[in-house]
Amino acid sequence: MANRRNFIRLIGGGVVIAAAAGAGLTAFPLGLADPSAAWLTPGAGETDPRRRALAFAILAPNPHNMQPWLADLREPGAVSLFVDRTRLLPATDPFSRQILIGCGAFLALLEMAARAQGATVAITPFPQGEPGPSLDDRPFARVVFSAGAPVADPLFAQVLARRTNRNPYDMARIPSAADLQAVALAGVQDGLITAAFTADPARTAALRDIVWRGWLREMNTPAALKESVDVMRIGDRAVTEHRDGIALDGPMMNLLGAAGLMSPAALLDPQSEANKAGMQMWKAMADSAPAFLWQIGVDNRRTTQLAVGAAYLRLNLEATARGLSIHPWSMALQEYPEMADLYREQQAMLGGAAQSPVHMLVRIGYATAESAPAPRRGLPDHVKDA
Ligand SMILES: Cc1cc2nc3c(=O)[nH]c(=O)nc-3n(C[C@H](O)[C@H](O)[C@H](O)COP(=O)(O)O)c2cc1C
């Protein structure tokens, strides 16, 4: 069309956009609050060391940015942590393995932040026992705070710069073996979690292929697709209202959302123009993976899942410190029936198995653009019975 341009914009969960916009179209004058405000000065103005540490913990990486963490602060000097079971992802994460990885990252950040400000913490995972295949109402951790000397973990300096970066990565710039080794090492826990990486051309090509097949499988599995679409926040107003999920913000999303071109109905149709354009964006991401890195658990116990999250947080921070970006590709790690064949194939490629699975797989490299901080709901939304 003569005076129209096609716009494509990446979105977090799997889909996106193409639509027309001409000169003269502008974003709404929304005047909305910053959905990423939680990243600015976490804990500023808080006098309780538990709340100061929690203000950092809510910046943890977590699946679909569901932020399912609830803190009970009623016991002085202690925090009991619960999963908000209204924020699970049952279609793609049927055993809440990934949700617990996000809880482990949360605990690691809580501990780092507490120690940086001079508190010592003692963490007891699942103080009332581990849940079975479904999470229940019992806490996932109890954390006791006491006074100590400040301990500056060098990785703590990276916390506010850490991102999940979904931009294309530079395929001409392969991360060095030394950097990959150091990042992998940060994702290891002795006796519990190993980590490995590859920048080998044949092996990365095979991994680019399978992560892409995983993406396609998810797009074409209605319940899995719906789960993502249900948490897509279309336009600045929705992003600011929810401050969670998959944020589709910016002037173009505002316009497309208002015009009805970017709607849950369009996103639920794998053949829609929105999804066809999104597919191109995601394929470009899968294709720009100069290296991959992954973590394997010695088992798949609930405590191991928490430990994977803690180690993943450190891995992400170490990558940040080295100027490297990471982006998880979890589709073929997910345990729902429609993914079962790809799950087995990918686990075998990486040296994992159902009982000692690969828990996290990321592409790693030098991103071609920076990522904005992902929205966070803010501390008050995480304090239970306050
Ligand atoms: C267990 C786990 C699995 C994840 N899987 C994916 C994934 O498959 N694709 C993706 O784009 N991001 C994935 N992420 C990244 C989250 O979407 C991201 O952490 C969240 O949106 C918050 O953004 P941030 O990491 O920039 O703070 C995963 C994160 C975790 C902890």
Short mmCIF file of C-alpha atoms and ligand atoms in Angstrom, two decimals:
data_model
loop_
_atom_site.label_atom_id
_atom_site.label_comp_id
_atom_site.label_asym_id
_atom_site.label_seq_id
_atom_site.Cartn_x
_atom_site.Cartn_y
_atom_site.Cartn_z
CA MET A 1 0.00 0.00 0.00
CA ALA A 2 1.34 3.33 -1.04
CA ASN A 3 1.56 5.44 2.06
CA ARG A 4 1.42 2.76 4.70
CA ARG A 5 4.25 1.04 6.46
CA ASN A 6 4.27 -2.32 8.05
CA PHE A 7 5.35 -2.38 11.64
CA ILE A 8 6.56 -5.36 13.49
CA ARG A 9 7.29 -5.44 17.11
CA LEU A 10 8.58 -8.23 19.22
CA ILE A 11 6.54 -9.48 22.07
CA GLY A 12 7.49 -11.61 24.96
CA GLY A 13 5.60 -14.83 24.68
CA GLY A 14 5.46 -15.87 21.17
CA VAL A 15 3.60 -13.74 18.87
CA VAL A 16 3.12 -10.43 17.30
CA ILE A 17 2.26 -7.80 14.90
CA ALA A 18 2.15 -6.32 11.63
CA ALA A 19 -0.06 -3.57 10.76
CA ALA A 20 -0.43 -0.41 9.06
CA ALA A 21 0.19 2.99 10.35
CA GLY A 22 0.49 6.19 8.50
CA ALA A 23 1.79 9.61 9.23
CA GLY A 24 -0.22 11.44 11.82
CA LEU A 25 -1.00 8.48 14.01
CA THR A 26 0.25 9.00 17.50
CA ALA A 27 0.23 7.16 20.79
CA PHE A 28 -2.41 7.96 23.34
CA PRO A 29 -1.46 10.70 25.76
CA LEU A 30 -1.71 8.16 28.51
CA GLY A 31 0.12 9.83 31.36
CA LEU A 32 0.41 6.44 33.02
CA ALA A 33 2.74 5.44 35.82
CA ASP A 34 6.00 3.68 34.96
CA PRO A 35 5.33 -0.11 35.09
CA SER A 36 9.04 -0.68 35.72
CA ALA A 37 9.28 1.72 38.66
CA ALA A 38 10.22 -1.16 40.99
CA TRP A 39 13.66 -1.23 39.33
CA LEU A 40 14.52 2.39 40.14
CA THR A 41 15.48 2.47 43.81
CA PRO A 42 14.38 -0.84 45.34
CA GLY A 43 13.78 -0.65 49.07
CA ALA A 44 14.31 3.12 49.29
CA GLY A 45 12.45 4.46 52.29
CA GLU A 46 11.90 1.03 53.82
CA THR A 47 13.19 0.64 57.37
CA ASP A 48 12.49 -3.09 57.82
CA PRO A 49 15.44 -5.11 56.43
CA ARG A 50 13.03 -7.82 55.30
CA ARG A 51 11.08 -5.37 53.16
CA ARG A 52 14.29 -3.85 51.75
CA ALA A 53 15.48 -7.30 50.69
CA LEU A 54 12.05 -8.25 49.29
CA ALA A 55 12.07 -5.11 47.14
CA PHE A 56 15.05 -6.63 45.31
CA ALA A 57 13.72 -10.18 45.30
CA ILE A 58 10.68 -9.20 43.23
CA LEU A 59 13.08 -8.34 40.39
CA ALA A 60 13.88 -12.04 39.92
CA PRO A 61 13.51 -13.68 36.50
CA ASN A 62 10.39 -15.82 36.43
CA PRO A 63 8.27 -17.59 33.82
CA HIS A 64 5.94 -15.33 31.85
CA ASN A 65 6.67 -12.66 34.45
CA MET A 66 3.85 -14.03 36.60
CA GLN A 67 5.57 -12.89 39.83
CA PRO A 68 3.72 -15.48 41.92
CA TRP A 69 5.41 -14.65 45.23
CA LEU A 70 3.63 -13.86 48.50
CA ALA A 71 5.48 -12.93 51.69
CA ASP A 72 4.01 -13.30 55.17
CA LEU A 73 5.77 -10.83 57.48
CA ARG A 74 3.67 -11.33 60.60
CA GLU A 75 6.39 -13.18 62.49
CA PRO A 76 9.01 -10.62 63.59
CA GLY A 77 12.41 -11.18 61.99
CA ALA A 78 11.16 -13.89 59.63
CA VAL A 79 9.52 -14.17 56.24
CA SER A 80 7.36 -17.09 55.16
CA LEU A 81 7.09 -17.32 51.40
CA PHE A 82 4.18 -18.77 49.47
CA VAL A 83 3.32 -19.31 45.84
CA ASP A 84 0.21 -17.45 44.75
CA ARG A 85 -1.58 -20.36 43.10
CA THR A 86 -3.75 -18.02 41.04
CA ARG A 87 -0.55 -17.23 39.10
CA LEU A 88 0.49 -20.65 37.85
CA LEU A 89 0.88 -21.79 34.24
CA PRO A 90 -0.83 -25.18 34.28
CA ALA A 91 -0.95 -25.76 30.51
CA THR A 92 2.77 -25.30 29.84
CA ASP A 93 4.15 -25.90 33.33
CA PRO A 94 1.85 -28.67 34.61
CA PHE A 95 4.04 -29.54 37.62
CA SER A 96 4.99 -25.90 38.34
CA ARG A 97 8.65 -26.81 37.90
CA GLN A 98 9.35 -23.52 36.18
CA ILE A 99 7.32 -21.54 38.71
CA LEU A 100 9.56 -22.99 41.43
CA ILE A 101 12.68 -22.08 39.44
CA GLY A 102 11.41 -18.50 39.56
CA CYS A 103 10.93 -18.92 43.33
CA GLY A 104 14.53 -20.09 43.64
CA ALA A 105 15.76 -17.01 41.79
CA PHE A 106 13.62 -14.90 44.14
CA LEU A 107 15.22 -16.53 47.20
CA ALA A 108 18.73 -15.99 45.83
CA LEU A 109 18.05 -12.31 45.25
CA LEU A 110 16.48 -11.98 48.68
CA GLU A 111 19.60 -13.43 50.26
CA MET A 112 22.00 -11.32 48.20
CA ALA A 113 20.13 -8.12 49.02
CA ALA A 114 19.85 -9.00 52.70
CA ARG A 115 23.57 -9.72 52.97
CA ALA A 116 24.50 -6.56 51.09
CA GLN A 117 22.69 -4.52 53.74
CA GLY A 118 24.23 -6.40 56.65
CA ALA A 119 21.59 -8.98 57.48
CA THR A 120 22.31 -12.67 57.77
CA VAL A 121 19.59 -14.95 56.51
CA ALA A 122 18.88 -18.60 57.20
CA ILE A 123 16.70 -20.12 54.48
CA THR A 124 14.70 -23.30 55.07
CA PRO A 125 13.14 -24.58 51.85
CA PHE A 126 9.70 -26.14 52.24
CA PRO A 127 9.68 -25.92 56.06
CA GLN A 128 6.44 -27.89 56.20
CA GLY A 129 7.46 -30.45 53.57
CA GLU A 130 7.80 -30.57 49.79
CA PRO A 131 4.70 -30.50 47.64
CA GLY A 132 3.91 -33.36 45.28
CA PRO A 133 3.08 -32.94 41.60
CA SER A 134 0.81 -29.97 42.41
CA LEU A 135 1.80 -27.05 44.57
CA ASP A 136 -0.24 -26.58 47.71
CA ASP A 137 -0.77 -23.95 50.40
CA ARG A 138 2.38 -24.75 52.35
CA PRO A 139 5.26 -22.23 52.21
CA PHE A 140 8.09 -22.74 49.72
CA ALA A 141 10.56 -21.22 52.17
CA ARG A 142 10.99 -19.70 55.57
CA VAL A 143 13.69 -17.07 55.90
CA VAL A 144 14.98 -15.91 59.27
CA PHE A 145 16.81 -12.59 59.38
CA SER A 146 19.47 -11.69 61.94
CA ALA A 147 22.11 -8.98 62.19
CA GLY A 148 25.46 -9.55 60.51
CA ALA A 149 28.20 -7.69 58.71
CA PRO A 150 27.48 -6.53 55.16
CA VAL A 151 28.78 -8.96 52.55
CA ALA A 152 29.27 -7.52 49.08
CA ASP A 153 28.68 -10.24 46.55
CA PRO A 154 30.23 -8.88 43.33
CA LEU A 155 27.23 -10.11 41.34
CA PHE A 156 24.88 -7.95 43.42
CA ALA A 157 26.15 -4.94 41.45
CA GLN A 158 24.52 -6.42 38.32
CA VAL A 159 21.05 -6.89 39.75
CA LEU A 160 19.48 -3.73 38.35
CA ALA A 161 21.11 -4.23 34.93
CA ARG A 162 20.01 -7.88 34.57
CA ARG A 163 17.53 -8.56 31.79
CA THR A 164 16.07 -11.31 29.68
CA ASN A 165 17.10 -9.96 26.28
CA ARG A 166 14.87 -11.07 23.38
CA ASN A 167 16.57 -9.03 20.67
CA PRO A 168 18.53 -10.74 17.89
CA TYR A 169 22.12 -11.56 18.84
CA ASP A 170 25.18 -10.81 16.73
CA MET A 171 26.03 -14.03 14.88
CA ALA A 172 29.42 -12.63 13.85
CA ARG A 173 30.48 -12.27 17.47
CA ILE A 174 30.76 -15.62 19.18
CA PRO A 175 31.21 -15.44 22.97
CA SER A 176 34.65 -16.64 24.04
CA ALA A 177 35.06 -20.05 25.62
CA ALA A 178 36.40 -18.32 28.74
CA ASP A 179 33.27 -16.19 29.09
CA LEU A 180 30.94 -19.13 28.42
CA GLN A 181 32.85 -21.18 30.95
CA ALA A 182 32.54 -18.48 33.60
CA VAL A 183 28.82 -17.99 32.98
CA ALA A 184 28.21 -21.73 33.09
CA LEU A 185 30.21 -22.00 36.30
CA ALA A 186 27.95 -19.41 37.91
CA GLY A 187 25.02 -21.71 37.08
CA VAL A 188 26.51 -24.74 38.83
CA GLN A 189 25.84 -25.98 42.33
CA ASP A 190 28.11 -28.70 43.63
CA GLY A 191 26.48 -32.11 43.68
CA LEU A 192 23.14 -30.73 42.57
CA ILE A 193 23.34 -28.80 39.31
CA THR A 194 25.74 -29.01 36.40
CA ALA A 195 25.95 -26.59 33.50
CA ALA A 196 27.27 -26.92 29.98
CA PHE A 197 27.53 -24.81 26.84
CA THR A 198 28.29 -25.05 23.18
CA ALA A 199 29.36 -22.63 20.47
CA ASP A 200 30.14 -25.46 18.08
CA PRO A 201 28.60 -24.62 14.67
CA ALA A 202 26.99 -28.01 14.05
CA ARG A 203 25.69 -28.35 17.57
CA THR A 204 24.30 -24.83 17.80
CA ALA A 205 22.61 -25.33 14.41
CA ALA A 206 20.91 -28.47 15.73
CA LEU A 207 19.82 -26.60 18.86
CA ARG A 208 18.54 -23.62 16.87
CA ASP A 209 16.44 -26.10 14.94
CA ILE A 210 14.94 -27.86 17.94
CA VAL A 211 14.19 -24.72 19.94
CA TRP A 212 12.37 -23.46 16.88
CA ARG A 213 10.39 -26.66 16.52
CA GLY A 214 9.47 -26.30 20.20
CA TRP A 215 8.25 -22.77 19.54
CA LEU A 216 6.10 -23.95 16.62
CA ARG A 217 4.67 -26.80 18.67
CA GLU A 218 3.65 -24.39 21.41
CA MET A 219 2.07 -22.00 18.90
CA ASN A 220 0.04 -24.86 17.47
CA THR A 221 -1.08 -26.32 20.80
CA PRO A 222 -4.27 -24.37 21.59
CA ALA A 223 -4.15 -24.63 25.40
CA ALA A 224 -0.48 -23.64 25.49
CA LEU A 225 -1.02 -20.72 23.15
CA LYS A 226 -4.05 -19.56 25.10
CA GLU A 227 -2.11 -19.56 28.33
CA SER A 228 0.34 -17.06 26.84
CA VAL A 229 -2.33 -14.97 25.16
CA ASP A 230 -4.24 -14.77 28.44
CA VAL A 231 -1.30 -12.94 30.04
CA MET A 232 -0.42 -10.70 27.11
CA ARG A 233 -0.94 -7.08 28.08
CA ILE A 234 -1.79 -5.19 24.92
CA GLY A 235 -0.93 -1.49 25.02
CA ASP A 236 0.54 0.82 27.65
CA ARG A 237 -2.66 1.05 29.64
CA ALA A 238 -2.95 -2.73 30.10
CA VAL A 239 0.78 -3.05 30.83
CA THR A 240 0.54 -0.38 33.51
CA GLU A 241 -2.62 -1.82 34.99
CA HIS A 242 -1.23 -5.34 35.30
CA ARG A 243 2.57 -4.86 35.52
CA ASP A 244 3.01 -8.58 34.89
CA GLY A 245 2.75 -11.08 32.05
CA ILE A 246 3.92 -10.46 28.52
CA ALA A 247 4.11 -6.74 27.90
CA LEU A 248 3.12 -5.49 24.45
CA ASP A 249 3.63 -1.80 24.99
CA GLY A 250 4.73 1.24 23.06
CA PRO A 251 2.96 3.62 20.67
CA MET A 252 2.42 1.06 17.92
CA MET A 253 0.84 -1.48 20.26
CA ASN A 254 -1.46 1.24 21.59
CA LEU A 255 -2.63 1.98 18.08
CA LEU A 256 -3.00 -1.60 17.00
CA GLY A 257 -4.79 -2.54 20.19
CA ALA A 258 -7.20 0.38 19.82
CA ALA A 259 -7.78 -0.50 16.17
CA GLY A 260 -8.59 -4.09 17.11
CA LEU A 261 -5.74 -5.41 14.98
CA MET A 262 -3.93 -6.67 18.00
CA SER A 263 -6.49 -8.57 20.02
CA PRO A 264 -6.68 -11.80 21.99
CA ALA A 265 -8.78 -13.27 19.16
CA ALA A 266 -6.10 -12.51 16.55
CA LEU A 267 -3.38 -13.83 18.84
CA LEU A 268 -5.27 -17.07 19.41
CA ASP A 269 -5.29 -17.79 15.67
CA PRO A 270 -1.92 -19.21 14.57
CA GLN A 271 -2.74 -18.12 11.01
CA SER A 272 -3.54 -14.49 11.85
CA GLU A 273 -1.44 -11.72 10.33
CA ALA A 274 -0.32 -10.80 13.83
CA ASN A 275 0.98 -14.29 14.48
CA LYS A 276 2.56 -14.64 11.04
CA ALA A 277 4.58 -11.50 11.66
CA GLY A 278 5.40 -12.63 15.18
CA MET A 279 6.64 -15.90 13.83
CA GLN A 280 9.18 -14.07 11.69
CA MET A 281 10.40 -12.16 14.71
CA TRP A 282 10.78 -15.29 16.81
CA LYS A 283 12.46 -17.17 13.98
CA ALA A 284 15.01 -14.37 13.76
CA MET A 285 15.67 -14.85 17.47
CA ALA A 286 16.04 -18.60 17.18
CA ASP A 287 18.34 -18.14 14.20
CA SER A 288 20.54 -15.65 16.03
CA ALA A 289 21.83 -17.98 18.71
CA PRO A 290 25.62 -18.04 18.46
CA ALA A 291 25.87 -20.25 21.54
CA PHE A 292 23.65 -22.13 23.97
CA LEU A 293 24.07 -22.83 27.64
CA TRP A 294 22.05 -25.14 29.88
CA GLN A 295 21.67 -26.41 33.43
CA ILE A 296 20.96 -30.02 34.42
CA GLY A 297 19.64 -31.07 37.81
CA VAL A 298 20.88 -34.20 39.51
CA ASP A 299 17.17 -34.88 39.99
CA ASN A 300 13.83 -33.19 39.62
CA ARG A 301 12.99 -32.72 43.31
CA ARG A 302 11.28 -29.56 44.49
CA THR A 303 14.38 -28.45 46.41
CA THR A 304 16.49 -28.97 43.30
CA GLN A 305 14.10 -26.82 41.28
CA LEU A 306 14.59 -24.01 43.82
CA ALA A 307 18.36 -24.49 43.63
CA VAL A 308 18.26 -24.30 39.82
CA GLY A 309 16.52 -20.95 40.11
CA ALA A 310 19.15 -19.62 42.49
CA ALA A 311 21.93 -20.81 40.19
CA TYR A 312 20.12 -19.44 37.12
CA LEU A 313 19.94 -16.03 38.76
CA ARG A 314 23.72 -16.09 39.30
CA LEU A 315 24.27 -17.29 35.74
CA ASN A 316 22.16 -14.38 34.42
CA LEU A 317 24.08 -11.90 36.59
CA GLU A 318 27.46 -13.29 35.52
CA ALA A 319 26.44 -12.97 31.86
CA THR A 320 25.41 -9.37 32.56
CA ALA A 321 28.77 -8.64 34.16
CA ARG A 322 30.50 -9.91 31.02
CA GLY A 323 28.36 -7.88 28.61
CA LEU A 324 26.56 -10.99 27.41
CA SER A 325 22.81 -11.39 27.03
CA ILE A 326 20.75 -14.49 27.64
CA HIS A 327 17.28 -15.61 26.61
CA PRO A 328 15.69 -18.88 27.78
CA TRP A 329 14.01 -21.20 25.28
CA SER A 330 11.84 -23.33 27.51
CA MET A 331 9.28 -24.68 25.06
CA ALA A 332 10.76 -28.16 24.55
CA LEU A 333 11.65 -28.40 28.26
CA GLN A 334 7.98 -28.35 29.17
CA GLU A 335 6.19 -31.46 30.36
CA TYR A 336 2.80 -31.36 28.60
CA PRO A 337 1.74 -34.26 26.38
CA GLU A 338 1.82 -32.44 23.04
CA MET A 339 5.50 -31.60 23.62
CA ALA A 340 6.57 -35.07 24.76
CA ASP A 341 8.51 -36.16 21.66
CA LEU A 342 10.45 -32.90 21.42
CA TYR A 343 11.05 -33.02 25.16
CA ARG A 344 12.72 -36.43 24.86
CA GLU A 345 14.68 -35.47 21.76
CA GLN A 346 16.04 -32.26 23.27
CA GLN A 347 16.86 -33.83 26.64
CA ALA A 348 18.83 -36.52 24.81
CA MET A 349 20.71 -33.90 22.76
CA LEU A 350 21.77 -32.08 25.92
CA GLY A 351 22.50 -35.02 28.19
CA GLY A 352 19.37 -34.73 30.30
CA ALA A 353 16.62 -37.22 31.11
CA ALA A 354 13.21 -37.07 32.77
CA GLN A 355 14.64 -37.93 36.23
CA SER A 356 17.68 -35.63 35.89
CA PRO A 357 16.43 -33.08 33.41
CA VAL A 358 17.81 -30.07 31.68
CA HIS A 359 15.98 -27.39 33.63
CA MET A 360 17.06 -24.25 31.79
CA LEU A 361 18.31 -23.75 28.23
CA VAL A 362 19.28 -20.29 27.01
CA ARG A 363 20.75 -18.78 23.91
CA ILE A 364 23.66 -16.55 24.84
CA GLY A 365 25.49 -13.89 22.90
CA TYR A 366 25.92 -10.19 22.22
CA ALA A 367 22.49 -8.65 21.74
CA THR A 368 22.02 -6.15 18.94
CA ALA A 369 19.92 -3.90 21.21
CA GLU A 370 19.28 -3.35 24.88
CA SER A 371 16.14 -4.51 26.66
CA ALA A 372 14.00 -2.31 28.86
CA PRO A 373 13.37 -3.59 32.39
CA ALA A 374 10.33 -5.85 32.54
CA PRO A 375 7.34 -4.57 34.54
CA ARG A 376 7.00 -5.47 38.21
CA ARG A 377 3.91 -5.13 40.37
CA GLY A 378 5.76 -3.68 43.34
CA LEU A 379 6.30 -4.78 46.92
CA PRO A 380 2.82 -4.05 48.36
CA ASP A 381 1.28 -6.61 45.98
CA HIS A 382 3.51 -9.34 47.42
CA VAL A 383 2.91 -8.84 51.11
CA LYS A 384 0.38 -11.35 52.41
CA ASP A 385 -2.12 -10.28 55.05
CA ALA A 386 -0.37 -6.98 55.56
C1 LIG B 1 11.96 -20.94 34.47
C2 LIG B 1 11.98 -19.83 33.47
C3 LIG B 1 11.63 -20.10 32.15
C4 LIG B 1 11.63 -19.07 31.19
N1 LIG B 1 11.33 -19.36 29.88
C5 LIG B 1 11.31 -18.37 28.95
C6 LIG B 1 11.04 -18.67 27.57
O1 LIG B 1 10.83 -19.81 27.18
N2 LIG B 1 11.04 -17.65 26.68
C7 LIG B 1 11.29 -16.36 27.08
O2 LIG B 1 11.27 -15.48 26.23
N3 LIG B 1 11.57 -16.04 28.38
C8 LIG B 1 11.59 -17.03 29.31
N4 LIG B 1 11.90 -16.73 30.61
C9 LIG B 1 12.23 -15.35 30.99
C10 LIG B 1 11.04 -14.65 31.65
O3 LIG B 1 10.03 -14.44 30.71
C11 LIG B 1 11.53 -13.33 32.28
O4 LIG B 1 12.36 -13.63 33.37
C12 LIG B 1 10.38 -12.46 32.75
O5 LIG B 1 9.59 -12.03 31.67
C13 LIG B 1 10.88 -11.23 33.50
O6 LIG B 1 11.80 -10.51 32.70
P1 LIG B 1 13.28 -10.21 33.22
O7 LIG B 1 14.02 -11.52 33.30
O8 LIG B 1 13.86 -9.31 32.14
O9 LIG B 1 13.18 -9.54 34.55
C14 LIG B 1 11.95 -17.75 31.58
C15 LIG B 1 12.31 -17.49 32.91
C16 LIG B 1 12.34 -18.51 33.85
C17 LIG B 1 12.76 -18.22 35.27
#
